[in-house]
PDB file of C-alpha atoms and ligand atoms in Angstrom:
ATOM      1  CA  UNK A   1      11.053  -7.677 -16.854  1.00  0.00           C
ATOM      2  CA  UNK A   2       8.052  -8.706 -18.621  1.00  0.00           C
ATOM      3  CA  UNK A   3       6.879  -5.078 -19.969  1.00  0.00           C
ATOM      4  CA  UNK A   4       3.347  -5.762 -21.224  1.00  0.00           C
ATOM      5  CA  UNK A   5       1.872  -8.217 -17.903  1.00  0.00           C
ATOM      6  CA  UNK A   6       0.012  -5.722 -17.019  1.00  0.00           C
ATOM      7  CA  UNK A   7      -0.934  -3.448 -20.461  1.00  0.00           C
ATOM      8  CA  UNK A   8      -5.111  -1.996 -20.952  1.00  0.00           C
ATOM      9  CA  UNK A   9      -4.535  -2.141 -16.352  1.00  0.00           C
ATOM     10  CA  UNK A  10      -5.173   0.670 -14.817  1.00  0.00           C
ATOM     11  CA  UNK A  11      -3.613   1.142 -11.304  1.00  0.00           C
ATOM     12  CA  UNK A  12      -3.979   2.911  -8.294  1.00  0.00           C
ATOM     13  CA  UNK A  13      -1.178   3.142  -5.748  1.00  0.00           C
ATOM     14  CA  UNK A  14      -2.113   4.854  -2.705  1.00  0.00           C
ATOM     15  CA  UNK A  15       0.726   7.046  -0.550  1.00  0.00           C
ATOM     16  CA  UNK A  16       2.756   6.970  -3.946  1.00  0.00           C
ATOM     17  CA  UNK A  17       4.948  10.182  -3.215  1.00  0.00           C
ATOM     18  CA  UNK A  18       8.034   8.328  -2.113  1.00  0.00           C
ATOM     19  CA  UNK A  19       9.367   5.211  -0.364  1.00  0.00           C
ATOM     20  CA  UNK A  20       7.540   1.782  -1.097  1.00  0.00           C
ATOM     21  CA  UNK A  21       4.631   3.210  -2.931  1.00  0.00           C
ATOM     22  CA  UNK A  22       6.909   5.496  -4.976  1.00  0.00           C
ATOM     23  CA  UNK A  23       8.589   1.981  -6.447  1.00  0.00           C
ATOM     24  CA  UNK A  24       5.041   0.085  -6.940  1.00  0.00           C
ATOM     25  CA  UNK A  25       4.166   2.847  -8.790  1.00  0.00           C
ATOM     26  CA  UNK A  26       7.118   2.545 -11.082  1.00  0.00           C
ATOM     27  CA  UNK A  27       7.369  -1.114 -11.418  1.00  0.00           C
ATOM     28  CA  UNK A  28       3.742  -1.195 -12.153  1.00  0.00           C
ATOM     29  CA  UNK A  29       4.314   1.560 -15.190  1.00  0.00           C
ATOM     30  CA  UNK A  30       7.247  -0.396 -16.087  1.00  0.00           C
ATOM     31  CA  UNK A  31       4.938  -3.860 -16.574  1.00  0.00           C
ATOM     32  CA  UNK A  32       2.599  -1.852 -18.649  1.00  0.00           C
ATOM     33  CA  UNK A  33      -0.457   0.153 -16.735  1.00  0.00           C
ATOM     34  CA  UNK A  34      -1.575   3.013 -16.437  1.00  0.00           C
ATOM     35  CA  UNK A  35      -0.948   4.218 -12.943  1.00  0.00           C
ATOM     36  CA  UNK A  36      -2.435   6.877 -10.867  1.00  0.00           C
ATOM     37  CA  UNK A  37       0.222   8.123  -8.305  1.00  0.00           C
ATOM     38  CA  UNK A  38      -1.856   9.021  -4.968  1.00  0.00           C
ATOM     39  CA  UNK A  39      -0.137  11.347  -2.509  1.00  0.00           C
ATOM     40  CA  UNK A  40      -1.222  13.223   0.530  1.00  0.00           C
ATOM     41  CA  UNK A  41       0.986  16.203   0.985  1.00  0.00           C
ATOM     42  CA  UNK A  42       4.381  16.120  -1.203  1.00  0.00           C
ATOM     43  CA  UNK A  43       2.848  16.816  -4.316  1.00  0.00           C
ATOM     44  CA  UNK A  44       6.570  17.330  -5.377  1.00  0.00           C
ATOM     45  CA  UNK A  45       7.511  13.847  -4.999  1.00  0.00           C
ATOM     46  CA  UNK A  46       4.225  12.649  -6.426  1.00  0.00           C
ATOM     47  CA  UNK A  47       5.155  14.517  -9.839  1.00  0.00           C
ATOM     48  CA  UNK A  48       8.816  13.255  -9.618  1.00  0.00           C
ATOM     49  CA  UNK A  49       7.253   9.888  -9.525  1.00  0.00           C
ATOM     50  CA  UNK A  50       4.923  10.323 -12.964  1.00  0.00           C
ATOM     51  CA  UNK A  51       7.982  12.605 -14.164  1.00  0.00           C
ATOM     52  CA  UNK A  52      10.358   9.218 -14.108  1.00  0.00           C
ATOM     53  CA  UNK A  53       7.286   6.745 -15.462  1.00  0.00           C
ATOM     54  CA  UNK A  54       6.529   9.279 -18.415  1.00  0.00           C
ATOM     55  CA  UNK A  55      10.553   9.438 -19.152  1.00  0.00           C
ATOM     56  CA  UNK A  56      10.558   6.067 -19.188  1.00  0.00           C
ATOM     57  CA  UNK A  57       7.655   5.843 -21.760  1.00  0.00           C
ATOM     58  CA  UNK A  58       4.705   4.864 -19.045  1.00  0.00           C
ATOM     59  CA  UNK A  59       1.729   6.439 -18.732  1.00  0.00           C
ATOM     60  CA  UNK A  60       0.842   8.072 -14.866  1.00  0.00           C
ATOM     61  CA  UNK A  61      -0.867  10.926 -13.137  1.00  0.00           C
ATOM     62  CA  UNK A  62      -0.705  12.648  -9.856  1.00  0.00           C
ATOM     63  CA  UNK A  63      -3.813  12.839  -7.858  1.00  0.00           C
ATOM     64  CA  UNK A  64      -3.875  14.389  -4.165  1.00  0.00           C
ATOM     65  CA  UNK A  65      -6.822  13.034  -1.718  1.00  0.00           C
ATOM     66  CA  UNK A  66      -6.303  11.647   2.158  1.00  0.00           C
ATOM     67  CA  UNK A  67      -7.571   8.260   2.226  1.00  0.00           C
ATOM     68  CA  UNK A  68      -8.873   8.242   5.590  1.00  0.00           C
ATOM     69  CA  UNK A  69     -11.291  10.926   3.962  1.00  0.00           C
ATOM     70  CA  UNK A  70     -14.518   9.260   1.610  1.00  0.00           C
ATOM     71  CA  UNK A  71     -15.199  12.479   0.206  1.00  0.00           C
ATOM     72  CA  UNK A  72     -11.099  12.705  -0.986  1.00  0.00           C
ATOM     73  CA  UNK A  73     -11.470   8.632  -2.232  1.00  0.00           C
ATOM     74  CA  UNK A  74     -14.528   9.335  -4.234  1.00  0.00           C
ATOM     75  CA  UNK A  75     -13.007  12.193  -6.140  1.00  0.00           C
ATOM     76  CA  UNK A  76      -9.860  10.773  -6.452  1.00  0.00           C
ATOM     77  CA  UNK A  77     -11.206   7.557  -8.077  1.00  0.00           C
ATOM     78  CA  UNK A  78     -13.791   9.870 -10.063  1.00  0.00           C
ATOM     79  CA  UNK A  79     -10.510  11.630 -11.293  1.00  0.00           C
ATOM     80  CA  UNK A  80      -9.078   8.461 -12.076  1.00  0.00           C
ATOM     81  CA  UNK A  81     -11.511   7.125 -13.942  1.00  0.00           C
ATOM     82  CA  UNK A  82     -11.949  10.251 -15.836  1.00  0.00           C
ATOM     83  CA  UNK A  83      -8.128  10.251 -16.558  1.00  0.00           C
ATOM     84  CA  UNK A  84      -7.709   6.367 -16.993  1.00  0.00           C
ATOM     85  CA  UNK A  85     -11.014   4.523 -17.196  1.00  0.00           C
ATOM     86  CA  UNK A  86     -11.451   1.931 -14.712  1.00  0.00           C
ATOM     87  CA  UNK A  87      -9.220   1.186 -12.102  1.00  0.00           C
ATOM     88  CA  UNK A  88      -8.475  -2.499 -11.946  1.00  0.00           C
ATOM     89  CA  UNK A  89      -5.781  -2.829 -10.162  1.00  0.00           C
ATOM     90  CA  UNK A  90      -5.442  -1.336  -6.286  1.00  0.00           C
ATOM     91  CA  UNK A  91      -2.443  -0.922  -4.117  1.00  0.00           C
ATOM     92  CA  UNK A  92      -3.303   0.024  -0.485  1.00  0.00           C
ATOM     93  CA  UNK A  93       0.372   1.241   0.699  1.00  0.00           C
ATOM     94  CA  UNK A  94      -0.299   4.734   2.147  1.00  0.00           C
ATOM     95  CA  UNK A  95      -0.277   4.321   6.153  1.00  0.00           C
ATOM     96  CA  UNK A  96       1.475   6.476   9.057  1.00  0.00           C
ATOM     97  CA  UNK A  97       3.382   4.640  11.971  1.00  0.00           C
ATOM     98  CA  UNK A  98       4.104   5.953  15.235  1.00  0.00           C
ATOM     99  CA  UNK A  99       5.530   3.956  17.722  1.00  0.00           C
ATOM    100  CA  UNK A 100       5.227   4.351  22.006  1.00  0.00           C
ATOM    101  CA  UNK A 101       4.393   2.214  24.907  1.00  0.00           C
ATOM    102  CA  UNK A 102       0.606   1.813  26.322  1.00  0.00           C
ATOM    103  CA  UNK A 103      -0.190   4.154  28.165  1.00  0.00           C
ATOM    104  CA  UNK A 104       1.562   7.266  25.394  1.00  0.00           C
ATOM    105  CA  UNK A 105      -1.343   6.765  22.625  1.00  0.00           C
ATOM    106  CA  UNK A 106      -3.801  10.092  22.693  1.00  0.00           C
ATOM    107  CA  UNK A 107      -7.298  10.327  21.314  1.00  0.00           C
ATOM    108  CA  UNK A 108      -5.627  12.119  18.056  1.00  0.00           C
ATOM    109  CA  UNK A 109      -3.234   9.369  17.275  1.00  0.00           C
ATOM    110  CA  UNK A 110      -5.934   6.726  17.303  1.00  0.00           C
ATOM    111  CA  UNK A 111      -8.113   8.526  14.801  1.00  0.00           C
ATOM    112  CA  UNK A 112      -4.747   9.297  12.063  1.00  0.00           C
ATOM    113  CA  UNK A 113      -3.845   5.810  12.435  1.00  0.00           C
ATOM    114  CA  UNK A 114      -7.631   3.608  12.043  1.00  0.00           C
ATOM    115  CA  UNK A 115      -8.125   6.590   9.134  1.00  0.00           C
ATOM    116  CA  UNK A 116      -5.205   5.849   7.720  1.00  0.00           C
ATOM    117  CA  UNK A 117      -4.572   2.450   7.813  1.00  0.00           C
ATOM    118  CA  UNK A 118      -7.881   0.521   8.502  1.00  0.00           C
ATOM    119  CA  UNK A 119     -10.475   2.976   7.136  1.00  0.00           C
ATOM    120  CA  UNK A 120      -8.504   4.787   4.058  1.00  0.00           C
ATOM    121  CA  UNK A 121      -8.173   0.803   2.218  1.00  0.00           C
ATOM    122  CA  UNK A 122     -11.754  -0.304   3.450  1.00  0.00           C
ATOM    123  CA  UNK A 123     -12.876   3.265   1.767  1.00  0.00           C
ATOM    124  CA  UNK A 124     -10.662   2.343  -1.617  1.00  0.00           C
ATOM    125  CA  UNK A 125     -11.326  -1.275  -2.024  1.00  0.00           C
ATOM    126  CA  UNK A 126     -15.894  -0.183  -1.337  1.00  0.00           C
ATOM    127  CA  UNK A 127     -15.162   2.424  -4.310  1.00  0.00           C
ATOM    128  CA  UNK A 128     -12.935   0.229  -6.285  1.00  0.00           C
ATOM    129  CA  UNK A 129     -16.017  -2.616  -6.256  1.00  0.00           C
ATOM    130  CA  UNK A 130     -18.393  -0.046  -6.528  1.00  0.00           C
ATOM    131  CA  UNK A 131     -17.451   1.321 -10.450  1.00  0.00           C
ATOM    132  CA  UNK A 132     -20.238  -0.570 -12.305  1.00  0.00           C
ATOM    133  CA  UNK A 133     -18.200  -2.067 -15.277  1.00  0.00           C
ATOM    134  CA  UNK A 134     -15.670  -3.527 -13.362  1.00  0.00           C
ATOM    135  CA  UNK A 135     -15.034  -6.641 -14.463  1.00  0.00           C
ATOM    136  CA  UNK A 136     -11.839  -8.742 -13.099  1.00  0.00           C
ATOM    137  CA  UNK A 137      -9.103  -6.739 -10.545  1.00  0.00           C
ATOM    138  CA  UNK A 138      -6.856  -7.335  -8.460  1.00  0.00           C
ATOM    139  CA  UNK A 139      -6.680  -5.408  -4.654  1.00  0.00           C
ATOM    140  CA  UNK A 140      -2.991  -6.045  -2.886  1.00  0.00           C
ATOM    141  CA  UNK A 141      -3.363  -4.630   0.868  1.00  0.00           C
ATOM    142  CA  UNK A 142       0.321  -3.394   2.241  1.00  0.00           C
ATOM    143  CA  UNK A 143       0.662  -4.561   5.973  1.00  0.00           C
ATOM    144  CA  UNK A 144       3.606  -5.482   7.907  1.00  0.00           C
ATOM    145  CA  UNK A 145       5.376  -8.450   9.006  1.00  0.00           C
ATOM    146  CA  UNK A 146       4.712  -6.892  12.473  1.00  0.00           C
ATOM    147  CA  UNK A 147       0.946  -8.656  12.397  1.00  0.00           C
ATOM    148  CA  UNK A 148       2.413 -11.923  13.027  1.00  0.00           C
ATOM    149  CA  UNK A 149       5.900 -10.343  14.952  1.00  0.00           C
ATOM    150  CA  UNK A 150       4.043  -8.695  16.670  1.00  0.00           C
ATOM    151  CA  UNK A 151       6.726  -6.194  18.503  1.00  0.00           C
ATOM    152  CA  UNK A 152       6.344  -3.928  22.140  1.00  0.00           C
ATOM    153  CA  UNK A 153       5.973  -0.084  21.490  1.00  0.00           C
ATOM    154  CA  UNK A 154       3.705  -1.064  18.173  1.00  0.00           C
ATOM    155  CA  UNK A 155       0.212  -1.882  19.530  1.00  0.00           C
ATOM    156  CA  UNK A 156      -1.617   1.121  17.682  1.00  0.00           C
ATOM    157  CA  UNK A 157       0.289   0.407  14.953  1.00  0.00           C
ATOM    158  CA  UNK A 158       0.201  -2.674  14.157  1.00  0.00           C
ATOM    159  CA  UNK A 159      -3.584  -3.307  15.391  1.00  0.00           C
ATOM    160  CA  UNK A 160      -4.433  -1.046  12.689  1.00  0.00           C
ATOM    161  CA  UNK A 161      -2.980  -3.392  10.001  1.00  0.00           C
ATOM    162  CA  UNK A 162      -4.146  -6.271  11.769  1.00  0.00           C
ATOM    163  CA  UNK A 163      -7.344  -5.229  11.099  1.00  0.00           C
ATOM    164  CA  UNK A 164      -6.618  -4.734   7.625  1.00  0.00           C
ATOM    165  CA  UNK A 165      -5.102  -8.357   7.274  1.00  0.00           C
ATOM    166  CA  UNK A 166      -8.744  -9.471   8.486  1.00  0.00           C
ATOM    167  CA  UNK A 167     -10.527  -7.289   6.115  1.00  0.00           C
ATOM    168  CA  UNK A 168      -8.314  -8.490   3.294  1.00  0.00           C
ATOM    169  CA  UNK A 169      -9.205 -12.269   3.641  1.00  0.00           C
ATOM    170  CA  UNK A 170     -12.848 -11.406   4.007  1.00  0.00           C
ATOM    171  CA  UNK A 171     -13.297  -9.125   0.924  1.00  0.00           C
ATOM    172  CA  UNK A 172     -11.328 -12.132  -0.714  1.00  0.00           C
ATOM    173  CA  UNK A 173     -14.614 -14.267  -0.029  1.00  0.00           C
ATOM    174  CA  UNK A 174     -16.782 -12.149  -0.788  1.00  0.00           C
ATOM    175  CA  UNK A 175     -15.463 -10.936  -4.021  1.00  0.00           C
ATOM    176  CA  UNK A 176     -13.659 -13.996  -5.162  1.00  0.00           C
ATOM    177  CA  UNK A 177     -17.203 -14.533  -7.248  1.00  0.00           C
ATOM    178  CA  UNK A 178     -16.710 -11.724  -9.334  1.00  0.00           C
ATOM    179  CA  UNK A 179     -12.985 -12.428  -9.941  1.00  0.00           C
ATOM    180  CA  UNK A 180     -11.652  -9.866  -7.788  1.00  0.00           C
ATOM    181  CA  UNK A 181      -8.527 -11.157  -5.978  1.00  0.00           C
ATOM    182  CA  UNK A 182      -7.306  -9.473  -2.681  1.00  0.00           C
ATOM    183  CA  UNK A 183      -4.315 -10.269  -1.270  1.00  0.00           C
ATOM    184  CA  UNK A 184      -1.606  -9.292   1.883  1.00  0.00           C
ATOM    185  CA  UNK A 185       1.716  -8.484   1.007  1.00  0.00           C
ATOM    186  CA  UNK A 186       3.821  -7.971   4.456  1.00  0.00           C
ATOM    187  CA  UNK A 187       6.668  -6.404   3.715  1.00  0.00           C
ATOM    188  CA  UNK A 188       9.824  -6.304   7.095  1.00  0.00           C
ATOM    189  CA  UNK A 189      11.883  -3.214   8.161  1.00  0.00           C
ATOM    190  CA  UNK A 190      13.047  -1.204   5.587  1.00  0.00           C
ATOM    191  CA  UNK A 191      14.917   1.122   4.500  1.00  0.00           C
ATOM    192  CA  UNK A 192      12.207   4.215   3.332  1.00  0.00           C
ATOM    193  CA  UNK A 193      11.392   7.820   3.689  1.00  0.00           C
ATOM    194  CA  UNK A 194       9.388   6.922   6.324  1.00  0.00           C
ATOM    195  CA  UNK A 195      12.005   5.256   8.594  1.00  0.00           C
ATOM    196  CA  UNK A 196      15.000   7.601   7.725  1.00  0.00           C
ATOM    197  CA  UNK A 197      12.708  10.824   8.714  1.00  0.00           C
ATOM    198  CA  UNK A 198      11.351   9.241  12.439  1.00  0.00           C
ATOM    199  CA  UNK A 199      15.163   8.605  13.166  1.00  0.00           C
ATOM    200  CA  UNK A 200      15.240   4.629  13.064  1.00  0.00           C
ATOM    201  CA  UNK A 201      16.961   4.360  10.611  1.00  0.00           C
ATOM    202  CA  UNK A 202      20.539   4.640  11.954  1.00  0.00           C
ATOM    203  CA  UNK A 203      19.373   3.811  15.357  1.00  0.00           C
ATOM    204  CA  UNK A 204      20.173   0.709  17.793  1.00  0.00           C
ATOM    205  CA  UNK A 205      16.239  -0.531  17.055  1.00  0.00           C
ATOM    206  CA  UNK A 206      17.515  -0.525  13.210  1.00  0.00           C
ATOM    207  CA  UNK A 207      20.497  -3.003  14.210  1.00  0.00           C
ATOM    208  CA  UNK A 208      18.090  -5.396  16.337  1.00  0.00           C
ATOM    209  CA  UNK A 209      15.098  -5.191  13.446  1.00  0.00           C
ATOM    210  CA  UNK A 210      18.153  -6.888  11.223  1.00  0.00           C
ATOM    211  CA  UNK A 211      19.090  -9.030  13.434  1.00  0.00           C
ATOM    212  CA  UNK A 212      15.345 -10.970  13.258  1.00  0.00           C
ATOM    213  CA  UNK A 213      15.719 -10.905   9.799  1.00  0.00           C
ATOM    214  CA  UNK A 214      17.103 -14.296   8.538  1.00  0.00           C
ATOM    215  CA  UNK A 215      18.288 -12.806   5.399  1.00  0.00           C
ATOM    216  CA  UNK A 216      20.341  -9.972   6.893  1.00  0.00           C
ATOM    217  CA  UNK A 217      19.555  -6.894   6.173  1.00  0.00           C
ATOM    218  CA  UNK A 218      16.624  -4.438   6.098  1.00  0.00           C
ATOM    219  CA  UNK A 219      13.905  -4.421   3.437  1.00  0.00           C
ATOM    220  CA  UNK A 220      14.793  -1.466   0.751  1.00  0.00           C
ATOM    221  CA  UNK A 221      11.627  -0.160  -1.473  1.00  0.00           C
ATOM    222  CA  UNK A 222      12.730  -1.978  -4.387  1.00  0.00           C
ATOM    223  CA  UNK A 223      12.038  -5.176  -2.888  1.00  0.00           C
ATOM    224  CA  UNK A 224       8.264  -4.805  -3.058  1.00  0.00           C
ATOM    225  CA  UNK A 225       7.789  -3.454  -6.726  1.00  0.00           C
ATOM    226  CA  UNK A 226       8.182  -6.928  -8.571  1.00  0.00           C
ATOM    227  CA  UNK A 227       5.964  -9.298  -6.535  1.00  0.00           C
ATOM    228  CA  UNK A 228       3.142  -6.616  -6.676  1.00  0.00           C
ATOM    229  CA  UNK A 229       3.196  -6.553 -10.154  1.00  0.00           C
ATOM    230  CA  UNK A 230       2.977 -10.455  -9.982  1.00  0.00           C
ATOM    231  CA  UNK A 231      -0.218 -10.376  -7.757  1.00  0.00           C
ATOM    232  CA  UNK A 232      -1.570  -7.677 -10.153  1.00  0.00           C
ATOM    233  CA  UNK A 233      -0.857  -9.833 -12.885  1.00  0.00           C
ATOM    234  CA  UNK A 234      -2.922 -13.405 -14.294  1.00  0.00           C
ATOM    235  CA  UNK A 235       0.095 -15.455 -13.455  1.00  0.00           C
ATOM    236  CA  UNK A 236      -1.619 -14.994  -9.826  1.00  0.00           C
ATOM    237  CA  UNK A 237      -5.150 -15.725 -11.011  1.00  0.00           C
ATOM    238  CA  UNK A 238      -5.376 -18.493  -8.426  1.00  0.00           C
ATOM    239  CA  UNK A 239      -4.004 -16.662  -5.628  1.00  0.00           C
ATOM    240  CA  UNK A 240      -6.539 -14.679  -2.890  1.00  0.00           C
ATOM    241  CA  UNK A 241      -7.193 -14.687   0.299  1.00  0.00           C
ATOM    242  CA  UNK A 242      -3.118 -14.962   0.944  1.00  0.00           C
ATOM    243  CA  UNK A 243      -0.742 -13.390   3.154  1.00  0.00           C
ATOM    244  CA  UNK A 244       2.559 -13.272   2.004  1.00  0.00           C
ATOM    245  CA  UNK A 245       5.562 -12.058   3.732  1.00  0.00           C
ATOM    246  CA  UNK A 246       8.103 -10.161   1.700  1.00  0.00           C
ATOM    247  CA  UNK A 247       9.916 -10.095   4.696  1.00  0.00           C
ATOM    248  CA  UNK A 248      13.705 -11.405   4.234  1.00  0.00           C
ATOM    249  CA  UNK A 249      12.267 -14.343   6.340  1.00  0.00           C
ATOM    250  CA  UNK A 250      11.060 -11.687   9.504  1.00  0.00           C
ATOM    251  CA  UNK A 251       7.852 -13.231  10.484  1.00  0.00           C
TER     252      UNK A 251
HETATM  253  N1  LIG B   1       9.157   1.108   5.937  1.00  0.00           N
HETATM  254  C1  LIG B   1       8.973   0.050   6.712  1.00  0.00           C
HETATM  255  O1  LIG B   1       9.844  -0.325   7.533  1.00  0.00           O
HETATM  256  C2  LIG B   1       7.698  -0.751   6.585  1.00  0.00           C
HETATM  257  C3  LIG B   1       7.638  -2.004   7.216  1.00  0.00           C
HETATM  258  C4  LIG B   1       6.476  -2.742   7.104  1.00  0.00           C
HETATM  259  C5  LIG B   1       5.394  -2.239   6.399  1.00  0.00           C
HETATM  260  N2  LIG B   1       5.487  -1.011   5.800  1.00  0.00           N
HETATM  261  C6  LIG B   1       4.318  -0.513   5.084  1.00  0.00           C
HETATM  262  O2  LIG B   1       4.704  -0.167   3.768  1.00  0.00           O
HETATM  263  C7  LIG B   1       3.933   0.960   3.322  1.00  0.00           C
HETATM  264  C8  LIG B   1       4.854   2.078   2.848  1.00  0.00           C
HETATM  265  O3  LIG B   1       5.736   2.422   3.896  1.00  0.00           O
HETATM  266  P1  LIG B   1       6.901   3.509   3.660  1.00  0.00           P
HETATM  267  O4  LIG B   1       7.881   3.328   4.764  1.00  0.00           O
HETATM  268  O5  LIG B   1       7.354   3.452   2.249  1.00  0.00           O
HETATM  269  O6  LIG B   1       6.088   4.866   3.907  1.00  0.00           O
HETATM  270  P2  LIG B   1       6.580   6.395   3.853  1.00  0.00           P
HETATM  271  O7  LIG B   1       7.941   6.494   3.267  1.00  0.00           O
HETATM  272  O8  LIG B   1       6.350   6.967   5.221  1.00  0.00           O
HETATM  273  O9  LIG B   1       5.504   7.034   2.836  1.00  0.00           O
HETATM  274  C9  LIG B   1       4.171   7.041   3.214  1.00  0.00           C
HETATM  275  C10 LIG B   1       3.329   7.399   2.024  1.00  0.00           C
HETATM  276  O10 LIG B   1       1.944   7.334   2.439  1.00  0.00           O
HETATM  277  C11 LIG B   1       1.331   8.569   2.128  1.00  0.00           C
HETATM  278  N3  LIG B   1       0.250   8.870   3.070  1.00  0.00           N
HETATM  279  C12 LIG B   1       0.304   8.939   4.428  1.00  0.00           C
HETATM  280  N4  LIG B   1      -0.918   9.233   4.921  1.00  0.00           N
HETATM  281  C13 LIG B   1      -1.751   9.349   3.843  1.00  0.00           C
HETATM  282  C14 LIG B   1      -3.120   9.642   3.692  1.00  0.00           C
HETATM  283  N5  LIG B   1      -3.911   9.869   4.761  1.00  0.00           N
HETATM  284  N6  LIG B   1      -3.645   9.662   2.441  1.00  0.00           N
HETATM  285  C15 LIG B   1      -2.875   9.429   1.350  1.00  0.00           C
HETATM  286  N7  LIG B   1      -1.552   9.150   1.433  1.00  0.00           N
HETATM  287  C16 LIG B   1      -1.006   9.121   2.668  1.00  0.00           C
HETATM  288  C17 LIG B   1       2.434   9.606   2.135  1.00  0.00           C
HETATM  289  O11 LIG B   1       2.014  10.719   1.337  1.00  0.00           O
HETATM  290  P3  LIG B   1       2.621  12.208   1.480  1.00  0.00           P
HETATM  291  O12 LIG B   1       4.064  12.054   1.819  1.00  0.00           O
HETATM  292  O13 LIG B   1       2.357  12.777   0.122  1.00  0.00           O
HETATM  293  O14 LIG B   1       1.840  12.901   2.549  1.00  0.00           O
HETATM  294  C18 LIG B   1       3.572   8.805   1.503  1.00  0.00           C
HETATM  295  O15 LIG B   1       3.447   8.811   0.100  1.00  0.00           O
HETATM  296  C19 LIG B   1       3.029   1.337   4.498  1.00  0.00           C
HETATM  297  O16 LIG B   1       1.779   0.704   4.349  1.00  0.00           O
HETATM  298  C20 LIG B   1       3.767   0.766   5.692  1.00  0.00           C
HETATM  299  O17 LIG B   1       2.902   0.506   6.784  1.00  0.00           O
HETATM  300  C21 LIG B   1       6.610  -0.257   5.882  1.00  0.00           C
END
């Protein structure tokens, strides 16, 4: 692993507590920034996370804030710049997923999951832009490869990300002029605290999600950590606007 790609970055990694963001946080310590670990509620997790970069000689801190909220995203990016400096790189991971047929969604459901998903990155990626010396960065959006699989049972879901996939290859026009890259990285099934604590994983829908996955098994967190660190990173300086699947070939 190439330890300095990303040294004098500073990161933000939203829904860092555990799972996928929990490993982007670490992988982007381990290539050399200095990474603020966003959580919403497990605050314990969140310190486990800087607790393992800071043993490992990385430099991270735990900030609480609910992205869906732009009072919570202006403090927590006032708290990381106070911390940090400028945040240069952005990781929008933190999301909720609930699953049901048309028909199930309520009023309250719709709201968590645009907040979350749609309206928490839109929120980061306006304060992100809006720090006046920032100079080149790098945004990388966390969707799913549901946007193109586009699965029953998921329309809340994965309508939210599909909006974010849209907003992602617009704010990589307009910012590509000031060297600001923004790219999709859609990761497949996997293996998370997420899916293990809403029951799928071990469940008959966790045998069929493998078997549209030409590479055969589900996704596991550690998949993601490395080819975030390579969009963060100026061996991806011609690279925005894209939408890569991470995906074991699900698409
Ligand atoms: N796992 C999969 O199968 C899969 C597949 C495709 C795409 N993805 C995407 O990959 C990303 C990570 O998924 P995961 O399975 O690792 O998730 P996870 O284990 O459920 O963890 C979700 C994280 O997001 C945080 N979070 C939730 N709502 C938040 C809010 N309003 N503000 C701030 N943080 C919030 C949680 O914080 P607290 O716990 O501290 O509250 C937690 O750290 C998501 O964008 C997801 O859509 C996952």
């Amino acid at each position: 692993m190439n330890t300095t790609a990303l040294s004098n970055r500073i990161a933000l990694v939203t829904g860092a507590s555990k799972g996928i963001g929990a490993h982007i946080a670490t992988e982007l310590a381990a290539a050399g920034a200095a990474v603020i670990v966003n959580y919403r509620t497990d605050e314990a997790g969140a310190d486990r996370v800087v607790k393992e970069i800071a043993e490992n000689g990385g430099r991270a801190v735990a900030v609480r804030a609910d992205v869906g909220r732009s009072d919570e995203v202006k403090a927590l990016f006032a708290t990381a710049r106070e911390t940090f400096g400028t945040v240069d790189v952005l990781v929008n991971n933190a999301a909720i997923s609930e699953f049901g047929p048309l028909g199930s969604y309520t009023d309250e459901q719709y709201r968590r999951h645009a907040d979350t998903n749609f309206w928490g990155p839109m929120l980061t990626m306006q304060e992100l832009i809006g720090q006046t010396d920032l100079g080149p960065a790098s945004i990388i959006n966390i969707s799913t490869a549901g946007t193109t699989t586009l699965p029953p049972y998921a329309s809340l879901y994965v309508a939210t990300k599909a909006a974010l996939d849209a907003a992602t290859v617009i704010a990589a026009r307009e910012l590509g002029p000031r060297g600001i890259r923004v790219n999709t990285l859609a990761p497949s099934v996997s293996d998370t605290d997420g899916t293990r604590s809403s029951g799928f994983i071990g469940s008959p829908l966790a045998d069929q999600a493998v078997a549209q996955i030409p590479l055969g098994r589900l996704g596991t967190p550690d998949d993601y950590g490395q080819v975030v660190v390579f969009l963060a990173s100026d061996a991806a300086r011609w690279i925005t606007g894209a939408h890569l699947h991470v995906s074991g070939g699900q698409r």
